[in-house]
Each structure stands twice: as C-alpha cells, then as structure tokens.
PDB file of C-alpha atoms in Angstrom:
ATOM      1  CA  UNK A1004     -16.024  12.833  33.104  1.00 69.00           C
ATOM      2  CA  UNK A1005     -15.415  11.372  29.876  1.00 74.00           C
ATOM      3  CA  UNK A1006     -13.750   8.320  28.904  1.00 76.00           C
ATOM      4  CA  UNK A1007     -12.377   6.506  25.823  1.00 76.00           C
ATOM      5  CA  UNK A1008     -12.213   3.203  24.922  1.00 71.00           C
ATOM      6  CA  UNK A1009      -9.117   1.383  23.151  1.00 66.00           C
ATOM      7  CA  UNK A1010     -10.450   2.744  19.605  1.00 66.00           C
ATOM      8  CA  UNK A1011     -10.498   6.073  20.881  1.00 71.00           C
ATOM      9  CA  UNK A1012     -14.363   6.056  20.961  1.00 75.00           C
ATOM     10  CA  UNK A1013     -16.143   8.107  23.604  1.00 80.00           C
ATOM     11  CA  UNK A1014     -17.736   5.951  26.364  1.00 80.00           C
ATOM     12  CA  UNK A1015     -21.452   6.718  27.709  1.00 81.00           C
ATOM     13  CA  UNK A1016     -21.097   6.364  31.223  1.00 83.00           C
ATOM     14  CA  UNK A1017     -24.133   5.577  33.784  1.00 83.00           C
ATOM     15  CA  UNK A1018     -22.034   5.754  37.043  1.00 84.00           C
ATOM     16  CA  UNK A1019     -19.317   4.126  38.917  1.00 83.00           C
ATOM     17  CA  UNK A1020     -18.955   2.325  42.371  1.00 84.00           C
ATOM     18  CA  UNK A1021     -16.260   1.653  44.500  1.00 87.00           C
ATOM     19  CA  UNK A1022     -14.860  -1.860  44.986  1.00 87.00           C
ATOM     20  CA  UNK A1023     -12.358  -4.582  45.974  1.00 87.00           C
ATOM     21  CA  UNK A1024     -10.881  -6.965  43.212  1.00 84.00           C
ATOM     22  CA  UNK A1025      -8.792 -10.289  43.354  1.00 84.00           C
ATOM     23  CA  UNK A1026      -7.482 -12.274  40.689  1.00 82.00           C
ATOM     24  CA  UNK A1027      -5.106 -15.323  41.138  1.00 81.00           C
ATOM     25  CA  UNK A1028      -4.306 -14.156  44.921  1.00 84.00           C
ATOM     26  CA  UNK A1029      -3.660 -10.663  44.030  1.00 85.00           C
ATOM     27  CA  UNK A1030      -5.861  -7.649  45.365  1.00 87.00           C
ATOM     28  CA  UNK A1031      -6.310  -4.353  44.861  1.00 86.00           C
ATOM     29  CA  UNK A1032      -8.834  -1.651  45.047  1.00 88.00           C
ATOM     30  CA  UNK A1033     -10.651   0.931  42.642  1.00 85.00           C
ATOM     31  CA  UNK A1034     -13.706   2.247  40.768  1.00 85.00           C
ATOM     32  CA  UNK A1035     -15.777   0.227  38.615  1.00 84.00           C
ATOM     33  CA  UNK A1036     -17.349   2.519  35.885  1.00 82.00           C
ATOM     34  CA  UNK A1037     -20.840   1.281  34.268  1.00 83.00           C
ATOM     35  CA  UNK A1038     -21.648   1.943  30.675  1.00 81.00           C
ATOM     36  CA  UNK A1039     -24.871   2.353  28.978  1.00 78.00           C
ATOM     37  CA  UNK A1040     -23.398  -0.159  26.409  1.00 71.00           C
ATOM     38  CA  UNK A1041     -24.199  -3.376  27.183  1.00 62.00           C
ATOM     39  CA  UNK A1042     -21.418  -6.300  26.923  1.00 59.00           C
ATOM     40  CA  UNK A1043     -18.604  -3.916  27.253  1.00 60.00           C
ATOM     41  CA  UNK A1044     -16.132  -5.242  29.734  1.00 67.00           C
ATOM     42  CA  UNK A1045     -12.872  -3.140  30.049  1.00 66.00           C
ATOM     43  CA  UNK A1046      -9.794  -2.784  32.783  1.00 66.00           C
ATOM     44  CA  UNK A1047      -8.347   0.457  33.152  1.00 74.00           C
ATOM     45  CA  UNK A1048      -4.593   0.903  33.640  1.00 76.00           C
ATOM     46  CA  UNK A1049      -5.116   1.086  37.279  1.00 80.00           C
ATOM     47  CA  UNK A1050      -6.873  -2.243  37.687  1.00 81.00           C
ATOM     48  CA  UNK A1051      -4.353  -3.981  35.324  1.00 81.00           C
ATOM     49  CA  UNK A1052      -1.235  -2.454  37.478  1.00 83.00           C
ATOM     50  CA  UNK A1053      -2.780  -3.647  40.926  1.00 83.00           C
ATOM     51  CA  UNK A1054      -3.600  -7.211  39.643  1.00 81.00           C
ATOM     52  CA  UNK A1055      -0.120  -7.584  37.743  1.00 80.00           C
ATOM     53  CA  UNK A1056      -2.134  -8.296  34.440  1.00 76.00           C
ATOM     54  CA  UNK A1057       0.914  -7.126  31.968  1.00 72.00           C
ATOM     55  CA  UNK A1058       1.299 -10.546  31.112  1.00 67.00           C
ATOM     56  CA  UNK A1059      -1.998 -11.883  30.096  1.00 60.00           C
ATOM     57  CA  UNK A1060      -0.782 -15.524  29.163  1.00 56.00           C
ATOM     58  CA  UNK A1061       0.043 -16.038  32.952  1.00 49.00           C
ATOM     59  CA  UNK A1062      -3.496 -15.346  34.410  1.00 50.00           C
ATOM     60  CA  UNK A1063      -5.680 -17.564  32.256  1.00 54.00           C
ATOM     61  CA  UNK A1064      -7.880 -14.602  31.076  1.00 52.00           C
ATOM     62  CA  UNK A1065     -10.864 -15.021  28.550  1.00 57.00           C
ATOM     63  CA  UNK A1066     -11.572 -12.549  25.993  1.00 53.00           C
ATOM     64  CA  UNK A1067     -15.368 -11.394  26.199  1.00 56.00           C
ATOM     65  CA  UNK A1068     -15.392  -8.487  23.787  1.00 58.00           C
ATOM     66  CA  UNK A1069     -13.507  -7.359  20.751  1.00 55.00           C
ATOM     67  CA  UNK A1070     -13.562  -3.670  19.760  1.00 57.00           C
ATOM     68  CA  UNK A1071     -11.893  -3.162  16.140  1.00 58.00           C
ATOM     69  CA  UNK A1072     -10.235  -0.121  14.739  1.00 62.00           C
ATOM     70  CA  UNK A1073     -12.609   1.966  12.864  1.00 66.00           C
ATOM     71  CA  UNK A1074      -9.890   3.663  10.818  1.00 66.00           C
ATOM     72  CA  UNK A1075      -8.365   0.044  10.031  1.00 73.00           C
ATOM     73  CA  UNK A1076     -11.796  -1.066   9.015  1.00 72.00           C
ATOM     74  CA  UNK A1077     -12.967   1.778   6.561  1.00 78.00           C
ATOM     75  CA  UNK A1078      -9.596   1.033   4.707  1.00 82.00           C
ATOM     76  CA  UNK A1079     -10.264  -2.514   4.729  1.00 81.00           C
ATOM     77  CA  UNK A1080     -13.631  -1.971   3.213  1.00 80.00           C
ATOM     78  CA  UNK A1081     -12.122   0.406   0.600  1.00 86.00           C
ATOM     79  CA  UNK A1082      -9.434  -2.258  -0.386  1.00 87.00           C
ATOM     80  CA  UNK A1083     -12.162  -4.994  -0.775  1.00 84.00           C
ATOM     81  CA  UNK A1084     -14.287  -2.315  -3.168  1.00 84.00           C
ATOM     82  CA  UNK A1085     -11.351  -1.875  -5.149  1.00 88.00           C
ATOM     83  CA  UNK A1086     -10.511  -5.670  -5.481  1.00 89.00           C
ATOM     84  CA  UNK A1087     -14.153  -6.734  -6.238  1.00 85.00           C
ATOM     85  CA  UNK A1088     -15.740  -3.879  -7.951  1.00 84.00           C
ATOM     86  CA  UNK A1089     -18.321  -6.057  -9.648  1.00 79.00           C
ATOM     87  CA  UNK A1090     -19.526  -7.354  -6.135  1.00 75.00           C
ATOM     88  CA  UNK A1091     -19.553  -3.939  -4.420  1.00 78.00           C
ATOM     89  CA  UNK A1092     -21.211  -1.707  -6.953  1.00 78.00           C
ATOM     90  CA  UNK A1093     -24.713  -0.482  -6.969  1.00 78.00           C
ATOM     91  CA  UNK A1094     -26.101  -2.422  -9.294  1.00 80.00           C
ATOM     92  CA  UNK A1095     -28.566  -5.259  -8.845  1.00 83.00           C
ATOM     93  CA  UNK A1096     -26.768  -8.565  -8.036  1.00 83.00           C
ATOM     94  CA  UNK A1097     -26.885 -11.758 -10.206  1.00 82.00           C
ATOM     95  CA  UNK A1098     -27.010 -14.854  -8.399  1.00 81.00           C
ATOM     96  CA  UNK A1099     -25.627 -17.738 -11.211  1.00 82.00           C
ATOM     97  CA  UNK A1100     -25.310 -20.405  -9.267  1.00 86.00           C
ATOM     98  CA  UNK A1101     -28.728 -22.001  -9.269  1.00 87.00           C
ATOM     99  CA  UNK A1102     -32.323 -21.035 -10.029  1.00 92.00           C
ATOM    100  CA  UNK A1103     -35.314 -21.152  -7.605  1.00 90.00           C
ATOM    101  CA  UNK A1104     -38.037 -23.261  -8.256  1.00 91.00           C
ATOM    102  CA  UNK A1105     -41.378 -23.129  -6.549  1.00 92.00           C
ATOM    103  CA  UNK A1106     -43.555 -26.330  -6.045  1.00 91.00           C
ATOM    104  CA  UNK A1107     -47.257 -26.609  -6.147  1.00 93.00           C
ATOM    105  CA  UNK A1108     -49.180 -28.954  -3.822  1.00 92.00           C
ATOM    106  CA  UNK A1109     -50.962 -31.809  -5.495  1.00 93.00           C
ATOM    107  CA  UNK A1110     -54.525 -30.200  -4.940  1.00 93.00           C
ATOM    108  CA  UNK A1111     -53.557 -26.821  -6.108  1.00 93.00           C
ATOM    109  CA  UNK A1112     -55.458 -24.868  -8.458  1.00 95.00           C
ATOM    110  CA  UNK A1113     -54.751 -21.587 -10.259  1.00 94.00           C
ATOM    111  CA  UNK A1114     -55.847 -18.346  -8.802  1.00 95.00           C
ATOM    112  CA  UNK A1115     -56.172 -15.214 -10.494  1.00 96.00           C
ATOM    113  CA  UNK A1116     -57.167 -12.358  -9.016  1.00 95.00           C
ATOM    114  CA  UNK A1117     -57.882  -8.737 -10.240  1.00 95.00           C
ATOM    115  CA  UNK A1118     -55.939  -5.337 -10.138  1.00 93.00           C
ATOM    116  CA  UNK A1119     -56.462  -3.583  -7.125  1.00 93.00           C
ATOM    117  CA  UNK A1120     -56.769   0.441  -7.697  1.00 91.00           C
ATOM    118  CA  UNK A1121     -53.900   2.805  -7.337  1.00 89.00           C
ATOM    119  CA  UNK A1122     -54.651   6.203  -5.893  1.00 87.00           C
ATOM    120  CA  UNK A1123     -54.097   9.042  -8.290  1.00 88.00           C
ATOM    121  CA  UNK A1124     -51.697  10.655  -6.178  1.00 86.00           C
ATOM    122  CA  UNK A1125     -49.446   7.387  -6.293  1.00 89.00           C
ATOM    123  CA  UNK A1126     -49.955   6.474  -9.792  1.00 92.00           C
ATOM    124  CA  UNK A1127     -46.693   8.198 -11.358  1.00 92.00           C
ATOM    125  CA  UNK A1128     -44.533   6.500  -8.621  1.00 94.00           C
ATOM    126  CA  UNK A1129     -46.020   3.491  -9.237  1.00 94.00           C
ATOM    127  CA  UNK A1130     -45.720   3.738 -12.816  1.00 94.00           C
ATOM    128  CA  UNK A1131     -41.880   4.438 -12.797  1.00 94.00           C
ATOM    129  CA  UNK A1132     -41.455   1.468 -10.405  1.00 93.00           C
ATOM    130  CA  UNK A1133     -42.878  -0.650 -12.697  1.00 95.00           C
ATOM    131  CA  UNK A1134     -40.636   0.685 -15.531  1.00 95.00           C
ATOM    132  CA  UNK A1135     -37.412   0.580 -13.295  1.00 93.00           C
ATOM    133  CA  UNK A1136     -38.293  -3.199 -12.363  1.00 94.00           C
ATOM    134  CA  UNK A1137     -38.706  -4.005 -16.253  1.00 95.00           C
ATOM    135  CA  UNK A1138     -35.545  -2.347 -17.522  1.00 94.00           C
ATOM    136  CA  UNK A1139     -33.361  -4.191 -14.675  1.00 92.00           C
ATOM    137  CA  UNK A1140     -35.169  -7.529 -15.756  1.00 93.00           C
ATOM    138  CA  UNK A1141     -36.807  -8.265 -12.727  1.00 94.00           C
ATOM    139  CA  UNK A1142     -40.307  -8.494 -14.207  1.00 95.00           C
ATOM    140  CA  UNK A1143     -41.431  -8.785 -17.979  1.00 96.00           C
ATOM    141  CA  UNK A1144     -44.850  -8.031 -19.686  1.00 96.00           C
ATOM    142  CA  UNK A1145     -47.109 -10.937 -20.592  1.00 95.00           C
ATOM    143  CA  UNK A1146     -50.426 -11.055 -22.152  1.00 94.00           C
ATOM    144  CA  UNK A1147     -51.780 -14.401 -20.594  1.00 94.00           C
ATOM    145  CA  UNK A1148     -51.711 -16.284 -17.202  1.00 94.00           C
ATOM    146  CA  UNK A1149     -53.601 -18.646 -15.291  1.00 95.00           C
ATOM    147  CA  UNK A1150     -52.285 -17.113 -12.017  1.00 96.00           C
ATOM    148  CA  UNK A1151     -52.233 -13.424 -11.142  1.00 95.00           C
ATOM    149  CA  UNK A1152     -51.793 -11.703  -7.707  1.00 95.00           C
ATOM    150  CA  UNK A1153     -52.709  -7.978  -7.116  1.00 96.00           C
ATOM    151  CA  UNK A1154     -49.914  -5.639  -5.957  1.00 94.00           C
ATOM    152  CA  UNK A1155     -49.773  -3.294  -3.023  1.00 92.00           C
ATOM    153  CA  UNK A1156     -47.931   0.150  -3.334  1.00 90.00           C
ATOM    154  CA  UNK A1157     -45.735   0.914   0.004  1.00 89.00           C
ATOM    155  CA  UNK A1158     -44.612   4.469   0.366  1.00 86.00           C
ATOM    156  CA  UNK A1159     -40.722   4.599   1.258  1.00 86.00           C
ATOM    157  CA  UNK A1160     -39.081   7.158   3.428  1.00 86.00           C
ATOM    158  CA  UNK A1161     -37.077   8.340   0.183  1.00 86.00           C
ATOM    159  CA  UNK A1162     -40.391   9.518  -1.381  1.00 84.00           C
ATOM    160  CA  UNK A1163     -40.424   6.611  -3.902  1.00 86.00           C
ATOM    161  CA  UNK A1164     -42.686   3.268  -3.704  1.00 89.00           C
ATOM    162  CA  UNK A1165     -42.296  -0.337  -3.099  1.00 89.00           C
ATOM    163  CA  UNK A1166     -44.405  -2.720  -5.248  1.00 91.00           C
ATOM    164  CA  UNK A1167     -45.169  -5.673  -3.184  1.00 91.00           C
ATOM    165  CA  UNK A1168     -46.960  -8.714  -4.718  1.00 93.00           C
ATOM    166  CA  UNK A1169     -49.962 -10.086  -2.399  1.00 94.00           C
ATOM    167  CA  UNK A1170     -49.362 -13.671  -2.747  1.00 93.00           C
ATOM    168  CA  UNK A1171     -51.626 -14.270   0.212  1.00 93.00           C
ATOM    169  CA  UNK A1172     -54.306 -14.278  -2.069  1.00 93.00           C
ATOM    170  CA  UNK A1173     -53.741 -17.623  -3.488  1.00 93.00           C
ATOM    171  CA  UNK A1174     -50.485 -18.457  -4.463  1.00 94.00           C
ATOM    172  CA  UNK A1175     -48.667 -18.889  -0.830  1.00 93.00           C
ATOM    173  CA  UNK A1176     -51.611 -21.368   0.149  1.00 93.00           C
ATOM    174  CA  UNK A1177     -50.887 -23.604  -3.098  1.00 93.00           C
ATOM    175  CA  UNK A1178     -47.170 -23.940  -2.617  1.00 92.00           C
ATOM    176  CA  UNK A1179     -45.254 -26.669  -0.870  1.00 90.00           C
ATOM    177  CA  UNK A1180     -43.348 -25.986   2.209  1.00 84.00           C
ATOM    178  CA  UNK A1181     -39.698 -25.242   1.114  1.00 81.00           C
ATOM    179  CA  UNK A1182     -37.737 -26.967   4.080  1.00 77.00           C
ATOM    180  CA  UNK A1183     -34.083 -25.926   4.691  1.00 75.00           C
ATOM    181  CA  UNK A1184     -31.869 -27.127   8.134  1.00 77.00           C
ATOM    182  CA  UNK A1185     -30.811 -23.752   9.507  1.00 77.00           C
ATOM    183  CA  UNK A1186     -27.577 -24.478  11.312  1.00 78.00           C
ATOM    184  CA  UNK A1187     -27.225 -24.416  15.289  1.00 82.00           C
ATOM    185  CA  UNK A1188     -25.320 -21.686  16.826  1.00 82.00           C
ATOM    186  CA  UNK A1189     -22.880 -23.878  18.097  1.00 80.00           C
ATOM    187  CA  UNK A1190     -22.215 -25.157  14.328  1.00 81.00           C
ATOM    188  CA  UNK A1191     -21.681 -21.717  13.352  1.00 82.00           C
ATOM    189  CA  UNK A1192     -19.404 -20.525  15.889  1.00 80.00           C
ATOM    190  CA  UNK A1193     -17.204 -23.738  15.216  1.00 81.00           C
ATOM    191  CA  UNK A1194     -16.499 -22.776  11.641  1.00 83.00           C
ATOM    192  CA  UNK A1195     -15.362 -19.383  12.935  1.00 83.00           C
ATOM    193  CA  UNK A1196     -12.486 -20.945  14.966  1.00 80.00           C
ATOM    194  CA  UNK A1197      -9.252 -19.459  13.741  1.00 81.00           C
ATOM    195  CA  UNK A1198     -10.584 -16.867  11.965  1.00 82.00           C
ATOM    196  CA  UNK A1199      -8.852 -13.499  11.841  1.00 79.00           C
ATOM    197  CA  UNK A1200     -11.422 -11.100  10.089  1.00 78.00           C
ATOM    198  CA  UNK A1201     -14.970 -11.230  10.911  1.00 79.00           C
ATOM    199  CA  UNK A1202     -17.337  -9.130   9.023  1.00 78.00           C
ATOM    200  CA  UNK A1203     -21.189  -8.872   8.046  1.00 79.00           C
ATOM    201  CA  UNK A1204     -22.475  -8.155   4.764  1.00 79.00           C
ATOM    202  CA  UNK A1205     -26.022  -6.880   3.791  1.00 80.00           C
ATOM    203  CA  UNK A1206     -27.266  -7.641   0.356  1.00 80.00           C
ATOM    204  CA  UNK A1207     -29.267  -4.837  -1.407  1.00 79.00           C
ATOM    205  CA  UNK A1208     -32.445  -6.724  -2.737  1.00 82.00           C
ATOM    206  CA  UNK A1209     -31.235  -9.863  -1.654  1.00 83.00           C
ATOM    207  CA  UNK A1210     -34.035 -12.143  -2.935  1.00 85.00           C
ATOM    208  CA  UNK A1211     -34.139 -10.199  -6.409  1.00 88.00           C
ATOM    209  CA  UNK A1212     -30.896 -11.382  -6.952  1.00 88.00           C
ATOM    210  CA  UNK A1213     -32.107 -14.902  -7.413  1.00 89.00           C
ATOM    211  CA  UNK A1214     -33.406 -15.997 -10.629  1.00 93.00           C
ATOM    212  CA  UNK A1215     -36.612 -18.485 -10.661  1.00 92.00           C
ATOM    213  CA  UNK A1216     -36.990 -21.085 -13.437  1.00 93.00           C
ATOM    214  CA  UNK A1217     -39.241 -21.042 -16.292  1.00 93.00           C
ATOM    215  CA  UNK A1218     -42.047 -23.104 -14.703  1.00 92.00           C
ATOM    216  CA  UNK A1219     -42.082 -21.052 -11.658  1.00 93.00           C
ATOM    217  CA  UNK A1220     -42.401 -17.596 -13.733  1.00 93.00           C
ATOM    218  CA  UNK A1221     -46.211 -18.277 -14.476  1.00 92.00           C
ATOM    219  CA  UNK A1222     -46.830 -18.661 -10.956  1.00 95.00           C
ATOM    220  CA  UNK A1223     -45.331 -15.377 -10.022  1.00 95.00           C
ATOM    221  CA  UNK A1224     -47.599 -13.147 -12.107  1.00 96.00           C
ATOM    222  CA  UNK A1225     -49.027 -10.065 -11.047  1.00 96.00           C
ATOM    223  CA  UNK A1226     -52.051  -7.838 -12.028  1.00 96.00           C
ATOM    224  CA  UNK A1227     -51.288  -4.123 -12.407  1.00 95.00           C
ATOM    225  CA  UNK A1228     -53.120  -1.281 -13.777  1.00 94.00           C
ATOM    226  CA  UNK A1229     -50.882  -1.618 -16.777  1.00 94.00           C
ATOM    227  CA  UNK A1230     -51.701  -5.495 -17.253  1.00 94.00           C
ATOM    228  CA  UNK A1231     -49.899  -8.484 -16.360  1.00 96.00           C
ATOM    229  CA  UNK A1232     -46.232  -8.848 -15.496  1.00 96.00           C
ATOM    230  CA  UNK A1233     -44.332 -11.943 -14.154  1.00 96.00           C
ATOM    231  CA  UNK A1234     -41.148 -12.070 -11.964  1.00 95.00           C
ATOM    232  CA  UNK A1235     -38.112 -13.336 -13.283  1.00 94.00           C
ATOM    233  CA  UNK A1236     -36.603 -13.183  -9.823  1.00 94.00           C
ATOM    234  CA  UNK A1237     -37.534 -14.241  -6.538  1.00 92.00           C
ATOM    235  CA  UNK A1238     -39.674 -12.195  -4.942  1.00 91.00           C
ATOM    236  CA  UNK A1239     -39.719 -11.602  -1.184  1.00 87.00           C
ATOM    237  CA  UNK A1240     -43.167 -12.088  -0.527  1.00 88.00           C
ATOM    238  CA  UNK A1241     -43.503 -15.500  -1.822  1.00 89.00           C
ATOM    239  CA  UNK A1242     -44.285 -18.067   1.465  1.00 88.00           C
ATOM    240  CA  UNK A1243     -40.882 -20.317   0.087  1.00 86.00           C
ATOM    241  CA  UNK A1244     -38.295 -17.495  -0.502  1.00 85.00           C
ATOM    242  CA  UNK A1245     -36.668 -17.302   2.853  1.00 83.00           C
ATOM    243  CA  UNK A1246     -35.860 -21.202   3.281  1.00 85.00           C
ATOM    244  CA  UNK A1247     -34.877 -21.263  -0.705  1.00 85.00           C
ATOM    245  CA  UNK A1248     -32.522 -18.203  -0.360  1.00 84.00           C
ATOM    246  CA  UNK A1249     -30.627 -19.733   2.572  1.00 79.00           C
TER     247      UNK A1249
END
C-alpha cells in the first residue's frame, strides 16, 4: 500500500493497527498507520469525518507538525536569490559589522612550531589550496612572526584538500576563554511567535567570513613548506572561534 501526505510526498509505512478513537464525545473506528518518519501526525479523511473535525476551531485541536509545499519552497528560494544576488552567490562572504579579536592570557608566551612535512602525493593539492586561500584574501604571506602553528592537510570527498591549522600546539592554550550566553530554547521559540515563514541557513565557510583585527593576525600564523602565512579571517580551529561567531 502506498500513501502520500498533504504535500503529495510518498510516506514510508511500517504497518497499521485497528483502533477506536474518541474526541469531544465523538467516537469512531479505523486503522492507524505507523510511519517510519518520526513526529509525523496526520489524520485521514475517514477519521476526520467520523470525529467531525471539518470545523477545526470547534475542537480545540493543537498543531504538532507542519509540512510545507516543496514546489512553493523552491519558488520562494529562487525569489530570494534574485532579490539578494550578492548574499546568495558562490563567492566567500564578508562580515562587515565587526572584526574578531583574540585575547591572550596574562602569562601567555609565544609558541613557534616548525612546519610538518607534506606527503609528496598531496603536495600539489596543498599548494593549490594555499594559492586559493591567498587569492581570496583569507591568508597573506609574511616573513617573520613570533607565533606559528603547523598545518594538517585533510582529504575531502571531492578530491581537494582542506588545510587546518593545528593551533592545539600552543595558541589555543594561550587564549582567554571567550564567553557568549547562548539563548535558551524558550527564548528562541518566543521570538518565533507570530511568524509566517521559517527557514534555516547554512553559511559556506562561515567563520572565514569574519575578519580578525590587526593585533590578532600575528597569533594566527601558520608554518608551511612555502614559509609563513597569517590568517586575515577567523579560522574554525581557533578555540574561541565558536563563541566569537555566535
């Protein structure tokens, strides 16, 4: 048996059972289908008819889930992309509201680590990624620094590499904890009251969209086989980066 929901999407069924139902002194009998998708509560026409739920305002029903129209969502997405092309393009974003600032502990001392060897098979990929980051302004070549951390090249599914600075070698321990009071779920839900459109956003290279101030750039120095580079944007491997980004 195949069933579809209100958005005409096929529902995966685990089975069904026969039951009796009652609501507001109205009673009926029917089959209750169990889906493999959690938190999906739907009433079929037979249940609605037996319980006389056509006038929803008279039964005090609560809404436990919302299924949107995929077709409408796609058109809405296209409209937003056309209205805000600079925000929705594939280029690296740039936060202009503030610059990230890193604070050292009073007893912190500079830590300079030597570069790590790069496997020959990954050498060209690492150099391509260094060139890409430099062209985007994420990193800049420098000649001298009191601070330096080695890098780790991580192979990605698309065949390229991600360069990760290993700030666990010294910088992260030297940084002050950056505290940010995360809102409670109740506070978040309160701000949604009265809303009509709800969406989620996934920022590409989110932390790298945030600039760091001048005094923090020297701290974010990496040591590579091509020499020293410093970050102009906030790398995700810095201990205080998540709280700063919040």
